[in-house]
Coordinates of C-alpha atoms in Angstrom, one line a residue:
M1 CA -53.8 155.8 -1.8
D2 CA -57.4 157.5 -1.7
Y3 CA -56.9 161.4 -1.5
S4 CA -60.0 161.6 0.3
S5 CA -58.6 159.5 3.0
V6 CA -55.7 161.8 3.3
N7 CA -58.1 164.6 3.1
F8 CA -55.8 167.8 3.1
C9 CA -58.9 169.7 3.7
L10 CA -56.1 170.2 6.4
R11 CA -58.1 168.1 8.7
L12 CA -55.8 165.3 8.6
L13 CA -52.8 167.1 10.5
V14 CA -55.1 168.2 13.1
T15 CA -56.1 164.8 14.2
G16 CA -52.5 163.9 15.2
E17 CA -49.3 162.1 14.4
Q18 CA -50.6 158.6 14.7
E19 CA -53.7 159.4 12.3
I20 CA -51.2 160.9 10.0
Q21 CA -49.0 158.0 10.1
R22 CA -51.6 155.3 9.7
T23 CA -52.9 157.2 6.5
Y24 CA -49.4 157.4 4.8
N25 CA -48.4 153.9 6.0
D26 CA -48.0 152.7 2.4
P27 CA -45.9 149.7 2.4
E28 CA -45.8 149.3 -1.3
G29 CA -44.5 152.7 -1.9
G30 CA -42.7 153.0 1.2
M31 CA -44.2 156.1 2.3
S32 CA -44.3 157.1 5.9
L33 CA -44.5 160.5 8.0
S34 CA -40.9 160.2 9.0
L35 CA -39.9 160.2 5.3
L36 CA -42.1 163.0 4.4
K37 CA -40.6 165.0 7.3
S38 CA -37.2 163.9 6.1
G39 CA -37.6 165.8 2.9
R40 CA -36.5 162.8 0.8
Y41 CA -40.0 163.1 -0.7
E42 CA -40.9 166.0 -2.6
L43 CA -44.1 167.6 -0.8
G44 CA -46.6 169.2 -3.1
L45 CA -50.2 170.7 -2.9
I46 CA -52.8 170.3 -5.2
L47 CA -54.5 173.5 -5.3
T48 CA -58.1 173.4 -6.7
D49 CA -61.8 174.3 -5.5
L50 CA -63.5 170.9 -5.8
S51 CA -67.2 172.5 -5.2
K52 CA -66.6 174.1 -8.9
L53 CA -64.9 171.1 -10.3
R54 CA -67.9 169.0 -9.4
E55 CA -70.2 171.5 -11.3
Q56 CA -67.9 171.6 -14.4
F57 CA -67.7 167.9 -14.2
G58 CA -71.5 166.9 -13.6
T59 CA -72.0 163.5 -14.0
N60 CA -68.2 162.7 -15.0
Y61 CA -66.8 163.9 -11.6
P62 CA -66.3 160.1 -10.4
T63 CA -64.2 159.4 -13.2
F64 CA -62.1 162.6 -12.6
E65 CA -61.9 161.9 -9.0
R66 CA -60.8 158.2 -9.8
A67 CA -58.1 159.7 -12.0
L68 CA -56.7 162.1 -9.5
N69 CA -56.8 159.6 -6.8
E70 CA -54.3 157.3 -9.4
Y71 CA -52.3 160.2 -10.1
I72 CA -51.8 160.9 -6.3
A73 CA -50.9 157.1 -5.7
Y74 CA -48.5 157.2 -8.8
K75 CA -46.7 160.1 -7.5
I76 CA -45.8 158.5 -4.4
S77 CA -44.2 155.8 -6.0
D78 CA -42.2 158.7 -7.7
R79 CA -41.3 159.9 -4.1
C80 CA -43.6 163.0 -4.4
A81 CA -46.4 163.2 -1.8
Y82 CA -49.6 165.5 -2.7
L83 CA -51.8 167.0 -0.3
M84 CA -55.2 168.5 -1.6
L85 CA -55.8 172.1 -0.5
D86 CA -59.7 172.6 -1.5
V87 CA -60.1 176.3 -1.4
S88 CA -63.7 175.5 -0.8
D89 CA -63.4 173.1 2.1
N90 CA -60.3 173.3 4.2
L91 CA -59.7 174.0 7.8
I92 CA -57.8 177.4 7.7
A93 CA -60.4 179.3 5.7
K94 CA -63.7 178.2 3.9
M95 CA -64.0 180.6 0.8
Q96 CA -66.5 180.6 -2.0
S97 CA -65.3 182.3 -5.2
P98 CA -62.2 183.7 -3.5
G99 CA -60.1 185.9 -5.3
W100 CA -56.3 185.4 -6.3
Q101 CA -55.4 187.6 -3.1
Q102 CA -57.1 185.5 -0.7
I103 CA -55.9 182.3 -2.1
V104 CA -52.3 183.6 -1.8
G105 CA -53.2 184.2 1.8
L106 CA -54.7 180.6 2.3
I107 CA -51.4 179.1 0.7
N108 CA -49.1 180.9 3.1
N109 CA -51.4 180.2 6.0
A110 CA -51.2 176.4 4.9
N111 CA -47.5 176.8 4.6
G112 CA -47.2 177.9 8.3
F113 CA -49.5 175.0 9.2
L114 CA -47.5 172.4 7.6
K115 CA -44.2 174.1 8.9
E116 CA -45.7 173.4 12.4
H117 CA -47.0 169.8 11.9
L118 CA -44.4 168.3 9.5
I119 CA -41.5 170.5 9.7
R120 CA -41.6 171.4 6.4
T121 CA -43.3 173.5 3.5
P122 CA -44.5 172.4 0.2
D123 CA -41.9 172.3 -2.9
T124 CA -44.7 172.6 -5.6
I125 CA -48.2 173.6 -6.4
F126 CA -50.1 171.7 -8.9
I127 CA -53.3 174.0 -9.7
L128 CA -56.1 172.1 -10.9
G129 CA -58.5 173.9 -13.0
D130 CA -58.7 177.0 -15.0
N131 CA -59.1 180.6 -14.4
D132 CA -62.9 180.2 -13.2
V133 CA -61.6 177.7 -10.7
I134 CA -58.3 179.1 -9.3
P135 CA -58.1 182.9 -10.5
M136 CA -55.0 183.9 -12.0
G137 CA -53.3 187.2 -10.7
R138 CA -54.1 190.4 -12.9
F139 CA -52.1 193.3 -13.0
P140 CA -52.1 196.2 -15.1
N141 CA -49.8 196.0 -18.0
H142 CA -47.2 199.1 -18.0
I143 CA -46.0 198.2 -21.6
V144 CA -47.6 201.1 -23.3
M145 CA -47.2 199.5 -26.9
D146 CA -49.0 196.1 -26.1
P147 CA -52.6 196.2 -26.5
D148 CA -53.3 194.0 -23.7
R149 CA -54.4 196.5 -20.7
E150 CA -53.7 193.4 -18.1
V151 CA -51.5 190.8 -17.6
E152 CA -52.8 187.4 -16.1
T153 CA -50.2 185.3 -14.4
D154 CA -49.8 182.2 -11.9
L155 CA -46.4 183.9 -10.8
I156 CA -48.2 184.8 -7.6
Y157 CA -48.8 181.4 -6.6
S158 CA -44.8 180.8 -7.1
T159 CA -44.0 184.0 -5.3
L160 CA -46.5 183.9 -2.6
S161 CA -46.7 187.7 -3.0
D162 CA -49.8 189.7 -4.0
S163 CA -47.4 192.6 -5.0
D164 CA -47.4 194.0 -8.5
P165 CA -44.5 192.3 -10.0
W166 CA -44.1 195.4 -12.3
R167 CA -43.7 197.7 -9.3
Q168 CA -42.2 195.3 -6.9
A169 CA -39.9 193.2 -8.9
G170 CA -37.3 192.6 -5.9
T171 CA -40.2 190.5 -4.1
A172 CA -42.7 189.7 -6.5
L173 CA -40.5 188.2 -9.1
V174 CA -38.6 185.8 -6.8
P175 CA -40.1 182.2 -7.0
Q176 CA -40.7 180.2 -3.8
L177 CA -42.2 177.1 -5.0
K178 CA -42.6 175.4 -8.6
V179 CA -45.9 175.7 -10.0
G180 CA -47.9 174.3 -13.0
R181 CA -51.8 174.4 -13.9
L182 CA -53.8 172.0 -15.7
P183 CA -56.8 173.9 -17.2
F184 CA -59.8 171.7 -17.7
G185 CA -61.8 174.8 -19.3

């Protein structure tokens, strides 16, 4: 399945359930909208900034895009449906070089959007790109003996909180989603 036809620049869900069903109707993988809504398939978001990846990959971008399409198609056969959330091109908020706080807000808004249209939220977030593509959260390091003045973390994308994990441990350290990152740097 070509993710550009699924195009979770969030536009697909707006076009209505028939369009979603047609896009997800995959007789080989057995994927359907009803299966996706049922929870029998894991739902994941691929979080990236495709405009920045196009710059990074240059002329090799079509090769990357083919590999990404193959990965998404493979994961469907593994009972996992991924939707693309491109921070530079989506229906909720188009952002050029957003900070991590804006991206956490975008994910929260996307979760609300998915809950409304698919009656569920994602189980996982797969971040494609390094810190220049999708920035990590940065917090002051309160451990005096540590030479690092700041701590970088993707925990913010798992907890969906922009609170300092050192100061708000009750909310800022409770994971909501499984998160992984594939940096290309």
